[in-house]
Tab-separated table of C-alpha atoms in Angstrom:
chain	number	residue	atom	x	y	z
A	1	MET	CA	115.515	79.367	133.519
A	2	GLU	CA	113.839	78.435	130.263
A	3	GLY	CA	115.846	79.215	127.152
A	4	ARG	CA	114.337	80.935	124.183
A	5	VAL	CA	115.274	81.724	120.591
A	6	TYR	CA	114.709	85.140	119.027
A	7	LEU	CA	114.652	85.277	115.226
A	8	VAL	CA	115.624	88.910	114.812
A	9	GLY	CA	115.697	91.048	111.688
A	10	ALA	CA	118.936	93.035	111.575
A	11	GLY	CA	117.665	95.488	108.971
A	12	PRO	CA	119.581	96.375	105.803
A	13	GLY	CA	122.978	96.954	107.398
A	14	SER	CA	123.227	100.436	108.886
A	15	PRO	CA	123.416	100.091	112.690
A	16	ASP	CA	120.861	102.853	113.229
A	17	LEU	CA	118.245	100.917	111.248
A	18	LEU	CA	118.068	98.227	113.921
A	19	THR	CA	114.806	98.335	115.875
A	20	LEU	CA	114.795	99.085	119.579
A	21	ARG	CA	113.608	95.526	120.174
A	22	ALA	CA	116.540	94.095	118.226
A	23	VAL	CA	119.020	96.159	120.263
A	24	GLU	CA	117.389	95.117	123.546
A	25	LEU	CA	117.622	91.439	122.579
A	26	LEU	CA	121.252	91.748	121.457
A	27	GLN	CA	122.084	93.341	124.815
A	28	GLN	CA	120.456	90.454	126.697
A	29	ALA	CA	121.730	87.618	124.504
A	30	ASP	CA	123.830	84.709	125.767
A	31	VAL	CA	124.436	83.369	122.244
A	32	ILE	CA	124.252	85.193	118.904
A	33	LEU	CA	124.129	83.223	115.668
A	34	TYR	CA	124.500	85.802	112.899
A	35	ASP	CA	124.307	85.630	109.131
A	36	GLN	CA	127.505	85.995	107.145
A	37	LEU	CA	126.054	89.042	105.366
A	38	VAL	CA	125.156	90.924	108.548
A	39	PRO	CA	127.766	93.696	109.045
A	40	VAL	CA	129.733	92.798	112.189
A	41	ARG	CA	129.524	96.373	113.467
A	42	LEU	CA	125.877	95.654	114.335
A	43	LEU	CA	127.296	93.435	117.084
A	44	ASP	CA	128.690	96.531	118.800
A	45	TRP	CA	125.240	96.659	120.417
A	46	ALA	CA	125.554	93.139	121.799
A	47	ASN	CA	126.230	91.879	125.308
A	48	PRO	CA	130.079	91.718	125.428
A	49	GLN	CA	129.887	88.314	127.159
A	50	ALA	CA	127.686	86.752	124.496
A	51	GLU	CA	129.049	83.839	122.494
A	52	ARG	CA	129.134	84.962	118.847
A	53	ILE	CA	128.879	82.512	115.993
A	54	CYS	CA	128.931	83.537	112.353
A	55	VAL	CA	126.869	80.855	110.632
A	56	GLY	CA	129.211	81.080	107.639
A	57	ASP	CA	131.922	79.616	109.882
A	58	LEU	CA	129.907	76.490	110.672
A	59	PRO	CA	131.306	73.394	108.916
A	60	GLY	CA	129.878	71.968	105.706
A	61	LYS	CA	128.328	73.391	102.590
A	62	HIS	CA	125.461	75.900	102.470
A	63	ALA	CA	122.629	73.350	102.549
A	64	ASP	CA	124.165	71.452	105.490
A	65	LYS	CA	124.621	74.622	107.501
A	66	ALA	CA	120.852	75.097	107.878
A	67	VAL	CA	120.653	71.859	109.876
A	68	LEU	CA	123.644	72.867	112.007
A	69	ILE	CA	122.054	76.258	112.724
A	70	HIS	CA	118.865	74.553	113.857
A	71	GLN	CA	120.834	72.166	116.082
A	72	ARG	CA	122.858	74.978	117.660
A	73	MET	CA	119.767	77.085	118.382
A	74	VAL	CA	117.882	74.181	119.921
A	75	ALA	CA	120.834	72.964	122.001
A	76	ALA	CA	121.586	76.425	123.420
A	77	ALA	CA	117.937	77.104	124.263
A	78	ARG	CA	117.700	73.731	126.032
A	79	GLN	CA	120.671	74.802	128.188
A	80	GLY	CA	118.503	77.731	129.321
A	81	ARG	CA	120.339	80.312	127.218
A	82	ARG	CA	118.855	83.302	125.384
A	83	VAL	CA	119.672	82.816	121.730
A	84	VAL	CA	119.503	85.613	119.157
A	85	ARG	CA	119.423	84.372	115.570
A	86	LEU	CA	120.345	87.607	113.777
A	87	LYS	CA	119.258	87.619	110.154
A	88	GLY	CA	119.861	90.254	107.491
A	89	GLY	CA	116.792	92.391	106.709
A	90	ASP	CA	113.567	90.771	107.886
A	91	PRO	CA	113.552	87.159	109.135
A	92	LEU	CA	110.626	86.059	106.970
A	93	ILE	CA	111.672	87.648	103.661
A	94	PHE	CA	114.146	85.499	101.748
A	95	GLY	CA	115.788	84.472	105.018
A	96	ARG	CA	114.784	80.864	105.688
A	97	GLY	CA	112.942	82.105	108.750
A	98	GLY	CA	110.013	79.832	107.973
A	99	GLU	CA	112.286	76.792	108.056
A	100	GLU	CA	113.869	77.886	111.340
A	101	ILE	CA	110.424	78.373	112.905
A	102	ALA	CA	109.484	74.858	111.773
A	103	ALA	CA	112.631	73.425	113.376
A	104	LEU	CA	112.027	75.261	116.659
A	105	ARG	CA	108.388	74.151	116.744
A	106	ALA	CA	109.376	70.557	116.080
A	107	ALA	CA	111.876	70.727	118.953
A	108	GLY	CA	109.366	72.353	121.309
A	109	VAL	CA	111.641	75.350	121.920
A	110	PRO	CA	109.948	78.690	122.714
A	111	TYR	CA	110.723	81.453	120.250
A	112	GLU	CA	109.801	84.963	119.128
A	113	VAL	CA	110.109	86.619	115.723
A	114	VAL	CA	111.149	90.287	115.500
A	115	PRO	CA	110.580	91.959	112.126
A	116	GLY	CA	113.224	94.187	110.537
A	117	VAL	CA	113.582	96.738	107.752
A	118	THR	CA	113.987	94.699	104.591
A	119	ALA	CA	116.478	95.834	101.926
A	120	ALA	CA	113.929	97.087	99.380
A	121	LEU	CA	112.569	99.591	101.900
A	122	ALA	CA	116.056	100.915	102.547
A	123	ALA	CA	116.680	101.133	98.802
A	124	GLY	CA	113.517	103.205	98.451
A	125	ALA	CA	114.526	105.539	101.263
A	126	TYR	CA	118.243	105.928	100.480
A	127	LEU	CA	117.818	106.263	96.712
A	128	GLU	CA	114.476	108.108	96.840
A	129	ILE	CA	112.521	105.580	94.835
A	130	PRO	CA	108.838	105.754	95.806
A	131	LEU	CA	108.122	102.022	95.933
A	132	THR	CA	104.415	102.689	95.693
A	133	HIS	CA	102.792	105.885	94.468
A	134	ARG	CA	99.104	106.693	94.596
A	135	HIS	CA	99.118	107.740	90.942
A	136	PHE	CA	101.681	105.435	89.401
A	137	ALA	CA	102.149	102.198	91.363
A	138	SER	CA	99.456	100.593	93.528
A	139	ALA	CA	101.522	97.504	94.248
A	140	LEU	CA	105.072	96.354	95.004
A	141	ALA	CA	106.543	92.871	94.600
A	142	PHE	CA	109.611	91.320	96.201
A	143	VAL	CA	111.027	88.470	94.145
A	144	THR	CA	114.063	86.280	94.655
A	145	GLY	CA	116.596	86.266	91.834
A	146	HIS	CA	118.116	83.141	93.319
A	147	GLU	CA	115.708	80.213	93.588
A	148	ALA	CA	116.243	76.985	95.474
A	149	PRO	CA	117.222	74.384	92.869
A	150	ASP	CA	115.212	71.749	94.780
A	151	LYS	CA	112.038	73.853	95.084
A	152	ALA	CA	108.826	71.796	95.027
A	153	GLU	CA	106.636	74.349	93.210
A	154	PRO	CA	107.314	75.462	89.617
A	155	PRO	CA	110.120	77.988	89.011
A	156	ILE	CA	109.331	81.702	89.123
A	157	ASN	CA	106.749	82.727	86.558
A	158	TRP	CA	108.538	85.689	84.937
A	159	ARG	CA	105.622	86.117	82.556
A	160	ALA	CA	103.301	86.838	85.489
A	161	LEU	CA	105.900	89.169	86.960
A	162	ALA	CA	106.374	91.068	83.690
A	163	GLN	CA	102.634	91.811	83.922
A	164	PHE	CA	102.770	92.760	87.592
A	165	PRO	CA	100.912	96.050	88.088
A	166	GLY	CA	103.537	97.884	90.135
A	167	THR	CA	107.158	98.086	91.252
A	168	LEU	CA	109.363	94.957	91.164
A	169	ALA	CA	112.136	94.582	93.762
A	170	ILE	CA	114.366	91.636	92.892
A	171	TYR	CA	116.531	90.348	95.740
A	172	MET	CA	119.860	88.585	95.237
A	173	GLY	CA	119.575	89.114	91.502
A	174	LEU	CA	123.018	90.466	90.660
A	175	CYS	CA	124.543	87.170	89.521
A	176	ARG	CA	121.595	86.411	87.268
A	177	LEU	CA	120.983	89.973	86.066
A	178	PRO	CA	121.265	89.249	82.301
A	179	GLN	CA	118.809	86.337	82.518
A	180	ILE	CA	116.346	88.320	84.647
A	181	VAL	CA	116.404	91.333	82.317
A	182	ALA	CA	115.985	89.039	79.302
A	183	ALA	CA	113.031	87.213	80.884
A	184	LEU	CA	111.230	90.445	81.745
A	185	LEU	CA	111.782	91.900	78.255
A	186	GLU	CA	110.753	88.657	76.556
A	187	HIS	CA	107.463	88.655	78.451
A	188	GLY	CA	106.586	92.161	77.436
A	189	LEU	CA	107.979	94.603	79.998
A	190	SER	CA	108.974	97.811	78.189
A	191	PRO	CA	112.717	98.278	77.517
A	192	ASP	CA	112.202	101.865	78.737
A	193	THR	CA	111.051	100.800	82.212
A	194	PRO	CA	113.082	102.831	84.734
A	195	ALA	CA	115.350	100.483	86.678
A	196	ALA	CA	118.164	100.476	89.203
A	197	VAL	CA	120.717	98.004	90.513
A	198	ILE	CA	121.669	98.536	94.145
A	199	SER	CA	124.064	96.632	96.348
A	200	ARG	CA	124.781	96.857	100.079
A	201	VAL	CA	122.161	99.550	100.601
A	202	SER	CA	122.795	101.642	103.738
A	203	TRP	CA	126.262	100.123	104.251
A	204	GLY	CA	129.200	102.495	103.820
A	205	THR	CA	129.966	100.583	100.618
A	206	GLN	CA	126.548	101.090	98.968
A	207	ARG	CA	126.654	101.147	95.155
A	208	SER	CA	123.891	101.902	92.671
A	209	VAL	CA	123.260	102.284	88.950
A	210	PHE	CA	120.117	103.793	87.407
A	211	ALA	CA	119.205	102.927	83.792
A	212	ARG	CA	116.460	101.862	81.408
A	213	LEU	CA	115.646	98.166	81.882
A	214	ALA	CA	117.089	97.255	78.485
A	215	GLU	CA	120.423	98.872	79.370
A	216	LEU	CA	120.710	97.451	82.845
A	217	ASP	CA	122.775	94.378	82.063
A	218	GLN	CA	125.474	96.280	80.204
B	1	MET	CA	120.704	127.097	111.072
B	2	GLU	CA	119.270	125.357	108.039
B	3	GLY	CA	116.006	123.550	108.592
B	4	ARG	CA	115.441	120.053	107.333
B	5	VAL	CA	112.574	117.627	106.972
B	6	TYR	CA	112.840	113.964	107.937
B	7	LEU	CA	110.282	111.604	106.425
B	8	VAL	CA	110.404	108.904	109.073
B	9	GLY	CA	108.798	105.464	109.095
B	10	ALA	CA	107.168	104.840	112.469
B	11	GLY	CA	106.890	101.096	111.953
B	12	PRO	CA	103.692	99.111	112.488
B	13	GLY	CA	102.738	100.599	115.860
B	14	SER	CA	104.616	98.913	118.694
B	15	PRO	CA	107.041	101.482	120.194
B	16	ASP	CA	109.891	98.964	120.258
B	17	LEU	CA	109.670	98.495	116.484
B	18	LEU	CA	110.878	102.049	115.875
B	19	THR	CA	114.403	102.161	114.471
B	20	LEU	CA	117.214	103.777	116.442
B	21	ARG	CA	117.372	106.489	113.773
B	22	ALA	CA	113.665	107.261	114.166
B	23	VAL	CA	114.048	107.616	117.935
B	24	GLU	CA	117.107	109.864	117.539
B	25	LEU	CA	115.232	112.145	115.145
B	26	LEU	CA	112.142	112.304	117.376
B	27	GLN	CA	114.399	113.307	120.289
B	28	GLN	CA	115.945	116.119	118.216
B	29	ALA	CA	112.747	117.347	116.551
B	30	ASP	CA	111.411	120.904	116.822
B	31	VAL	CA	108.180	120.010	115.009
B	32	ILE	CA	106.502	116.612	114.579
B	33	LEU	CA	103.748	116.161	112.003
B	34	TYR	CA	102.333	112.706	112.632
B	35	ASP	CA	99.781	110.565	110.848
B	36	GLN	CA	96.422	110.043	112.483
B	37	LEU	CA	97.017	106.276	112.515
B	38	VAL	CA	100.370	106.470	114.310
B	39	PRO	CA	99.807	105.422	117.959
B	40	VAL	CA	100.445	108.516	120.111
B	41	ARG	CA	102.513	106.503	122.589
B	42	LEU	CA	105.285	106.496	119.977
B	43	LEU	CA	105.641	110.205	120.793
B	44	ASP	CA	106.804	109.280	124.296
B	45	TRP	CA	110.231	109.141	122.640
B	46	ALA	CA	109.975	112.702	121.346
B	47	ASN	CA	111.605	115.923	122.522
B	48	PRO	CA	109.102	117.204	125.155
B	49	GLN	CA	109.445	120.743	123.743
B	50	ALA	CA	108.579	119.721	120.183
B	51	GLU	CA	105.450	121.141	118.601
B	52	ARG	CA	103.186	118.160	117.819
B	53	ILE	CA	100.658	118.264	115.020
B	54	CYS	CA	98.375	115.352	114.170
B	55	VAL	CA	97.775	115.784	110.451
B	56	GLY	CA	94.206	114.512	110.967
B	57	ASP	CA	93.556	117.738	112.917
B	58	LEU	CA	94.529	119.978	110.005
B	59	PRO	CA	91.475	121.682	108.453
B	60	GLY	CA	89.758	120.486	105.266
B	61	LYS	CA	89.063	117.115	103.754
B	62	HIS	CA	91.572	114.329	103.183
B	63	ALA	CA	92.767	115.469	99.737
B	64	ASP	CA	93.246	119.085	100.901
B	65	LYS	CA	95.254	118.007	103.914
B	66	ALA	CA	98.127	116.769	101.748
B	67	VAL	CA	98.704	120.326	100.516
B	68	LEU	CA	98.528	121.694	104.060
B	69	ILE	CA	101.045	119.099	105.248
B	70	HIS	CA	103.451	120.122	102.483
B	71	GLN	CA	103.016	123.807	103.386
B	72	ARG	CA	103.586	123.203	107.089
B	73	MET	CA	106.741	121.135	106.465
B	74	VAL	CA	108.195	123.679	104.084
B	75	ALA	CA	107.355	126.697	106.269
B	76	ALA	CA	108.853	125.132	109.409
B	77	ALA	CA	112.030	124.062	107.620
B	78	ARG	CA	112.452	127.578	106.198
B	79	GLN	CA	112.309	128.884	109.783
B	80	GLY	CA	115.350	126.719	110.463
B	81	ARG	CA	113.438	124.061	112.403
B	82	ARG	CA	114.003	120.304	112.374
B	83	VAL	CA	110.788	118.738	111.160
B	84	VAL	CA	109.922	115.070	111.618
B	85	ARG	CA	107.116	113.876	109.354
B	86	LEU	CA	106.208	110.651	111.153
B	87	LYS	CA	104.401	108.191	108.926
B	88	GLY	CA	102.898	104.807	109.788
B	89	GLY	CA	104.991	101.852	108.588
B	90	ASP	CA	107.468	102.830	105.873
B	91	PRO	CA	107.298	106.293	104.254
B	92	LEU	CA	107.391	104.988	100.688
B	93	ILE	CA	104.869	102.158	100.980
B	94	PHE	CA	101.285	103.370	100.647
B	95	GLY	CA	102.194	106.531	102.542
B	96	ARG	CA	102.256	109.370	99.995
B	97	GLY	CA	105.959	109.713	100.712
B	98	GLY	CA	106.685	110.119	97.002
B	99	GLU	CA	104.385	113.107	96.835
B	100	GLU	CA	105.939	114.674	99.925
B	101	ILE	CA	109.430	114.223	98.468
B	102	ALA	CA	108.249	115.938	95.275
B	103	ALA	CA	106.869	118.893	97.274
B	104	LEU	CA	110.098	119.252	99.294
B	105	ARG	CA	112.231	119.084	96.150
B	106	ALA	CA	110.066	121.691	94.439
B	107	ALA	CA	110.486	123.982	97.460
B	108	GLY	CA	114.244	123.401	97.645
B	109	VAL	CA	114.037	122.154	101.235
B	110	PRO	CA	116.661	119.604	102.351
B	111	TYR	CA	115.230	116.293	103.503
B	112	GLU	CA	116.080	112.738	104.468
B	113	VAL	CA	113.994	109.569	104.263
B	114	VAL	CA	114.212	106.973	107.039
B	115	PRO	CA	112.727	103.557	106.254
B	116	GLY	CA	110.525	101.702	108.735
B	117	VAL	CA	109.105	98.242	109.343
B	118	THR	CA	106.020	98.040	107.134
B	119	ALA	CA	102.861	96.347	108.434
B	120	ALA	CA	103.128	93.167	106.345
B	121	LEU	CA	106.512	92.360	107.903
B	122	ALA	CA	105.053	92.751	111.386
B	123	ALA	CA	102.097	90.565	110.395
B	124	GLY	CA	104.539	87.895	109.259
B	125	ALA	CA	106.506	88.071	112.509
B	126	TYR	CA	103.634	88.392	114.999
B	127	LEU	CA	101.396	85.794	113.346
B	128	GLU	CA	104.202	83.494	112.151
B	129	ILE	CA	103.350	83.651	108.480
B	130	PRO	CA	106.501	83.031	106.406
B	131	LEU	CA	105.983	85.729	103.769
B	132	THR	CA	108.441	84.001	101.494
B	133	HIS	CA	109.572	80.409	101.730
B	134	ARG	CA	112.310	78.783	99.695
B	135	HIS	CA	110.069	75.848	98.803
B	136	PHE	CA	106.638	77.434	98.594
B	137	ALA	CA	106.768	81.175	97.829
B	138	SER	CA	109.569	82.874	95.908
B	139	ALA	CA	107.818	86.230	95.825
B	140	LEU	CA	105.689	88.563	97.936
B	141	ALA	CA	103.444	91.394	96.756
B	142	PHE	CA	102.087	94.401	98.650
B	143	VAL	CA	98.897	95.746	97.101
B	144	THR	CA	96.630	98.581	98.148
B	145	GLY	CA	92.993	97.678	98.752
B	146	HIS	CA	92.131	101.358	98.569
B	147	GLU	CA	93.074	103.015	95.295
B	148	ALA	CA	93.116	106.731	94.544
B	149	PRO	CA	89.901	107.453	92.640
B	150	ASP	CA	91.795	109.981	90.461
B	151	LYS	CA	94.678	107.627	89.612
B	152	ALA	CA	96.151	108.226	86.146
B	153	GLU	CA	97.045	104.603	85.348
B	154	PRO	CA	94.425	101.847	85.015
B	155	PRO	CA	92.905	100.397	88.198
B	156	ILE	CA	94.567	97.427	89.882
B	157	ASN	CA	94.766	94.386	87.641
B	158	TRP	CA	93.321	91.729	89.947
B	159	ARG	CA	93.690	89.160	87.196
B	160	ALA	CA	97.466	89.667	87.200
B	161	LEU	CA	97.462	89.524	91.008
B	162	ALA	CA	95.418	86.299	91.082
B	163	GLN	CA	98.258	84.799	89.026
B	164	PHE	CA	100.990	86.275	91.182
B	165	PRO	CA	103.516	83.530	92.011
B	166	GLY	CA	103.747	84.113	95.755
B	167	THR	CA	102.209	85.674	98.866
B	168	LEU	CA	99.799	88.626	98.528
B	169	ALA	CA	99.668	91.237	101.309
B	170	ILE	CA	96.754	93.606	100.771
B	171	TYR	CA	96.938	96.876	102.692
B	172	MET	CA	93.893	98.883	103.771
B	173	GLY	CA	91.647	96.190	102.350
B	174	LEU	CA	89.187	95.680	105.190
B	175	CYS	CA	86.426	97.951	103.843
B	176	ARG	CA	86.572	96.347	100.423
B	177	LEU	CA	87.189	92.765	101.584
B	178	PRO	CA	84.164	91.188	99.810
B	179	GLN	CA	85.086	92.805	96.467
B	180	ILE	CA	88.763	91.846	96.803
B	181	VAL	CA	87.985	88.209	97.652
B	182	ALA	CA	85.475	88.059	94.765
B	183	ALA	CA	87.994	89.516	92.298
B	184	LEU	CA	90.715	87.034	93.305
B	185	LEU	CA	88.336	84.052	93.091
B	186	GLU	CA	86.879	85.218	89.763
B	187	HIS	CA	90.369	85.361	88.268
B	188	GLY	CA	91.241	81.859	89.314
B	189	LEU	CA	92.831	81.930	92.762
B	190	SER	CA	91.847	78.724	94.583
B	191	PRO	CA	89.044	79.070	97.178
B	192	ASP	CA	91.267	76.926	99.435
B	193	THR	CA	94.144	79.433	99.445
B	194	PRO	CA	95.157	79.966	103.089
B	195	ALA	CA	94.359	83.538	104.094
B	196	ALA	CA	94.261	85.848	107.094
B	197	VAL	CA	92.771	89.229	107.947
B	198	ILE	CA	94.829	91.233	110.435
B	199	SER	CA	94.234	94.664	111.889
B	200	ARG	CA	96.428	96.897	114.062
B	201	VAL	CA	99.288	94.414	114.018
B	202	SER	CA	101.687	94.867	116.971
B	203	TRP	CA	99.305	97.310	118.729
B	204	GLY	CA	97.764	96.109	121.989
B	205	THR	CA	94.473	95.906	120.068
B	206	GLN	CA	95.713	93.555	117.301
B	207	ARG	CA	93.007	91.297	115.854
B	208	SER	CA	93.315	88.477	113.347
B	209	VAL	CA	91.243	85.811	111.610
B	210	PHE	CA	92.664	82.848	109.664
B	211	ALA	CA	90.510	81.125	107.037
B	212	ARG	CA	90.347	79.744	103.498
B	213	LEU	CA	90.145	82.566	100.957
B	214	ALA	CA	86.555	81.684	100.030
B	215	GLU	CA	85.454	81.958	103.668
B	216	LEU	CA	87.269	85.156	104.469
B	217	ASP	CA	84.463	87.614	103.753
B	218	GLN	CA	81.958	85.860	105.987
């Protein structure tokens, strides 16, 4: 049997926001490599015999782990096993999915990508924030608040984002919240812009704060 | 029994990209009001006894239908029925979900919003386009190619979008493709920008074209 890797979006965290395809693949998996931030209760859907590896438990620092994840996926698929690489949210939004695809292609391992509900969509639904609105917001941007220090292209252009004609959803921004708020205000976004900070959306431990942009870092 | 309305994201079209929560609600529904663009095979999951209404079949023109949809949802919920309002993709991304929430709030009808996989995520997964990439794209924007003619705020600022530091996903842009490409080029986006046009992603009838931006409208 030919092994295969499935890069699967786990959704925002609530088990009932998995897709049917994600559940089917978890049930059939021989190996599951899951992100540290994926709630373990999602694995209740998984094949009880599947080998389960939290990628946070792999040795080495964060940057080294990516290589180990690639090696594990490739090795298991070459043994003819069905590998689910379970990633928080959607695999191709702030999830290194592009790098994992490149590694699988380079190794000649067959793979499939399964999209998932990304966190901003869950934040919209759970906190009733219309992310777009025909009369008020014709666009929506997802931005990382946590850039790769070794990124080849220039750092995020906060000036362009302050002028973005729509809703901004900033991912992984909590640690850099004061800097992000300052950059947006400095480049002209109104201090009165309605804003919210949300963590662990759809988990039992969801927290949120609504405020004016200028008050958000207080 | 108290009626309730569920604004449910149907995902991009493939039945296995419904969430578990969406399937559960379809199975329990008394009434399903579904978008014209939702593939009817998604209703294979639904309660066979449920009343099914394609909102495209409601009388009147497009703008009038929104009011009729609100009235139908409210009336059915007040009769104590469980109403699923099934919307393509995610309810709050280019889906008038914000307006439907406002109508339900105004009527005092209880409701819940269930997020779904929006089309751009499926396009990323099915066509292997990393929507964000740690080294190349720290942001992703969803933009409508089809604005409300009566929108209160200014029309889309294509100049700001041409400077957007990341991937652009333009929804419902096929009819206005030549104008959109022209606007992006005029405001400085490189003619060599890699681009793709995708329709009905994840349906059996999916079509796609990859090209340089400057060649996309040919």
